Short mmCIF file of C-alpha atoms in Angstrom, two decimals:
data_model
loop_
_atom_site.label_atom_id
_atom_site.label_comp_id
_atom_site.label_asym_id
_atom_site.label_seq_id
_atom_site.Cartn_x
_atom_site.Cartn_y
_atom_site.Cartn_z
CA UNK A 198 9.34 -20.89 -16.18
CA UNK A 199 11.19 -17.74 -17.29
CA UNK A 200 10.68 -14.00 -17.22
CA UNK A 201 9.27 -14.17 -20.74
CA UNK A 202 6.67 -16.90 -20.21
CA UNK A 203 2.99 -16.04 -20.11
CA UNK A 204 1.60 -15.60 -16.61
CA UNK A 205 -1.82 -15.23 -15.05
CA UNK A 206 -2.13 -12.62 -12.29
CA UNK A 207 -5.45 -13.44 -10.67
CA UNK A 208 -7.86 -13.32 -13.60
CA UNK A 209 -5.57 -11.13 -15.70
CA UNK A 210 -3.48 -12.92 -18.33
CA UNK A 211 -0.07 -11.34 -18.89
CA UNK A 212 2.13 -11.95 -21.92
CA UNK A 213 5.24 -12.14 -19.72
CA UNK A 214 6.45 -11.38 -16.17
CA UNK A 215 8.01 -8.02 -17.01
CA UNK A 216 6.40 -5.26 -14.95
CA UNK A 217 6.93 -1.57 -15.68
CA UNK A 218 7.12 0.20 -12.34
CA UNK A 219 5.17 3.41 -11.75
CA UNK A 220 7.05 6.64 -12.46
CA UNK A 221 5.86 10.12 -11.59
CA UNK A 222 6.36 12.08 -14.80
CA UNK A 223 4.48 15.37 -14.21
CA UNK A 224 3.65 15.73 -17.92
CA UNK A 225 -0.02 16.74 -17.71
CA UNK A 226 -0.27 20.54 -17.30
CA UNK A 227 -4.08 20.33 -17.25
CA UNK A 228 -4.00 17.25 -14.97
CA UNK A 229 -5.57 15.16 -17.77
CA UNK A 230 -3.88 12.23 -19.53
CA UNK A 231 -3.13 13.26 -23.12
CA UNK A 232 -2.26 11.59 -26.43
CA UNK A 233 1.42 12.11 -25.57
CA UNK A 234 0.93 10.23 -22.30
CA UNK A 235 -0.93 7.49 -24.18
CA UNK A 236 2.01 7.23 -26.60
CA UNK A 237 4.48 6.92 -23.69
CA UNK A 238 2.60 3.98 -22.18
CA UNK A 239 1.75 2.36 -25.52
CA UNK A 240 5.43 2.32 -26.51
CA UNK A 241 5.95 0.17 -23.41
CA UNK A 242 2.90 -2.00 -24.07
CA UNK A 243 4.86 -5.21 -24.58
CA UNK A 244 5.70 -5.36 -20.88
CA UNK A 245 3.55 -7.96 -19.18
CA UNK A 246 2.05 -5.32 -16.92
CA UNK A 247 2.30 -1.54 -16.76
CA UNK A 248 1.63 0.34 -13.53
CA UNK A 249 0.58 3.93 -14.13
CA UNK A 250 2.23 6.92 -12.56
CA UNK A 251 0.69 8.07 -9.29
CA UNK A 252 -2.87 9.01 -10.21
CA UNK A 253 -4.57 11.38 -7.74
CA UNK A 254 -8.06 10.35 -6.66
CA UNK A 255 -9.01 13.89 -5.63
CA UNK A 256 -7.74 17.45 -5.96
CA UNK A 257 -6.79 17.33 -2.27
CA UNK A 258 -4.77 14.16 -2.91
CA UNK A 259 -2.36 15.89 -5.28
CA UNK A 260 1.29 16.11 -4.19
CA UNK A 261 2.91 16.99 -7.49
CA UNK A 262 1.93 19.47 -10.16
CA UNK A 263 0.96 18.24 -13.61
CA UNK A 264 -0.08 14.69 -12.66
CA UNK A 265 -3.09 13.27 -14.50
CA UNK A 266 -5.83 12.59 -11.96
CA UNK A 267 -8.80 10.28 -12.18
CA UNK A 268 -11.53 12.22 -10.33
CA UNK A 269 -13.26 14.22 -13.09
CA UNK A 270 -15.08 13.01 -16.22
CA UNK A 271 -12.39 14.65 -18.38
CA UNK A 272 -9.61 12.85 -16.51
CA UNK A 273 -11.40 9.51 -16.77
CA UNK A 274 -11.76 10.10 -20.53
CA UNK A 275 -8.01 10.83 -20.72
CA UNK A 276 -7.11 7.60 -18.94
CA UNK A 277 -9.52 5.69 -21.20
CA UNK A 278 -7.54 7.03 -24.16
CA UNK A 279 -4.37 5.70 -22.51
CA UNK A 280 -5.71 2.27 -21.60
CA UNK A 281 -7.43 1.78 -24.97
CA UNK A 282 -4.12 2.58 -26.67
CA UNK A 283 -2.16 0.19 -24.42
CA UNK A 284 -4.76 -2.53 -24.99
CA UNK A 285 -4.50 -2.02 -28.77
CA UNK A 286 -0.94 -3.41 -28.65
CA UNK A 287 -1.91 -6.26 -26.33
CA UNK A 288 -0.73 -4.54 -23.17
CA UNK A 289 -2.21 -4.69 -19.68
CA UNK A 290 -2.25 -1.75 -17.31
CA UNK A 291 -3.19 -1.12 -13.68
CA UNK A 292 -3.71 2.34 -12.18
CA UNK A 293 -1.67 3.35 -9.16
CA UNK A 294 -4.32 5.41 -7.39
CA UNK A 295 -2.84 8.01 -5.13
CA UNK A 296 -3.60 10.35 -2.25
CA UNK A 297 -0.38 11.83 -0.89
CA UNK A 298 -1.83 13.08 2.41
CA UNK A 299 0.57 15.43 4.15
CA UNK A 300 3.25 15.18 1.47
CA UNK A 301 1.83 18.15 -0.41
CA UNK A 302 2.06 21.93 -0.50
CA UNK A 303 -0.45 24.74 -0.16
CA UNK A 304 0.38 25.96 -3.70
CA UNK A 305 -1.13 22.75 -5.08
CA UNK A 306 -4.23 22.72 -2.90
CA UNK A 307 -7.61 24.32 -3.60
CA UNK A 308 -7.63 27.96 -2.46
CA UNK A 309 -4.15 27.51 -0.97
CA UNK A 310 -5.48 25.43 1.91
CA UNK A 311 -3.22 23.17 3.94
CA UNK A 312 -3.05 19.58 2.72
CA UNK A 313 -5.48 17.18 4.39
CA UNK A 314 -3.97 14.33 6.39
CA UNK A 315 -4.49 11.90 9.24
CA UNK A 316 -2.05 14.03 11.26
CA UNK A 317 -1.23 17.69 11.82
CA UNK A 318 2.50 16.97 11.82
CA UNK A 319 4.52 18.23 8.87
CA UNK A 320 6.39 15.56 6.91
CA UNK A 321 9.99 16.24 7.88
CA UNK A 322 12.55 16.21 5.09
CA UNK A 323 9.91 15.59 2.43
CA UNK A 324 9.25 17.74 -0.62
CA UNK A 325 6.37 18.25 -3.00
CA UNK A 326 6.49 19.44 -6.59
CA UNK A 327 4.58 22.71 -6.33
CA UNK A 328 5.00 26.40 -6.93
CA UNK A 329 7.82 28.21 -5.17
CA UNK A 330 7.66 31.74 -3.77
CA UNK A 331 8.72 32.99 -7.21
CA UNK A 332 5.65 31.33 -8.77
CA UNK A 333 7.75 28.84 -10.70
CA UNK A 334 7.23 25.06 -10.52
CA UNK A 335 9.81 23.21 -8.47
CA UNK A 336 10.45 21.14 -5.39
CA UNK A 337 9.17 22.85 -2.26
CA UNK A 338 9.08 21.76 1.40
CA UNK A 339 5.81 20.14 2.36
CA UNK A 340 3.27 22.29 4.18
CA UNK A 341 1.89 21.71 7.67
CA UNK A 342 -1.27 19.62 7.08
CA UNK A 343 -4.76 20.00 8.48
CA UNK A 344 -6.52 17.04 10.08
CA UNK A 345 -9.22 14.98 8.38
#
């Protein structure tokens, strides 16, 4: 058995054992997967399995700007475009669903609220990709969260 042999992961047949790891790309300004995102994943469709970038399951779960979520009908349609395109070249893809908890920033949250978390302790030394004081996107210290 080699890296390039077919493999069955549960009920999912894979063309090989190459797995593309998830990578946060922040390339969706409207938080919806686009044709450009579909192209990115499709170009890698010969990997045995592709894991998507972190895909927020709710607006409150967002920790980085410009990530395509999967919690609105428009976002689901965007990811369907991506997966259909990957499948068209024989690829397989799993979604990395994501809720970052306290590793977020008020500039990303609805109405500037504190991020929701299981704790009220700020994540020390962690950063989020949000809006800085100058209004520009960039890495910012995480905000103090509010409890669930």
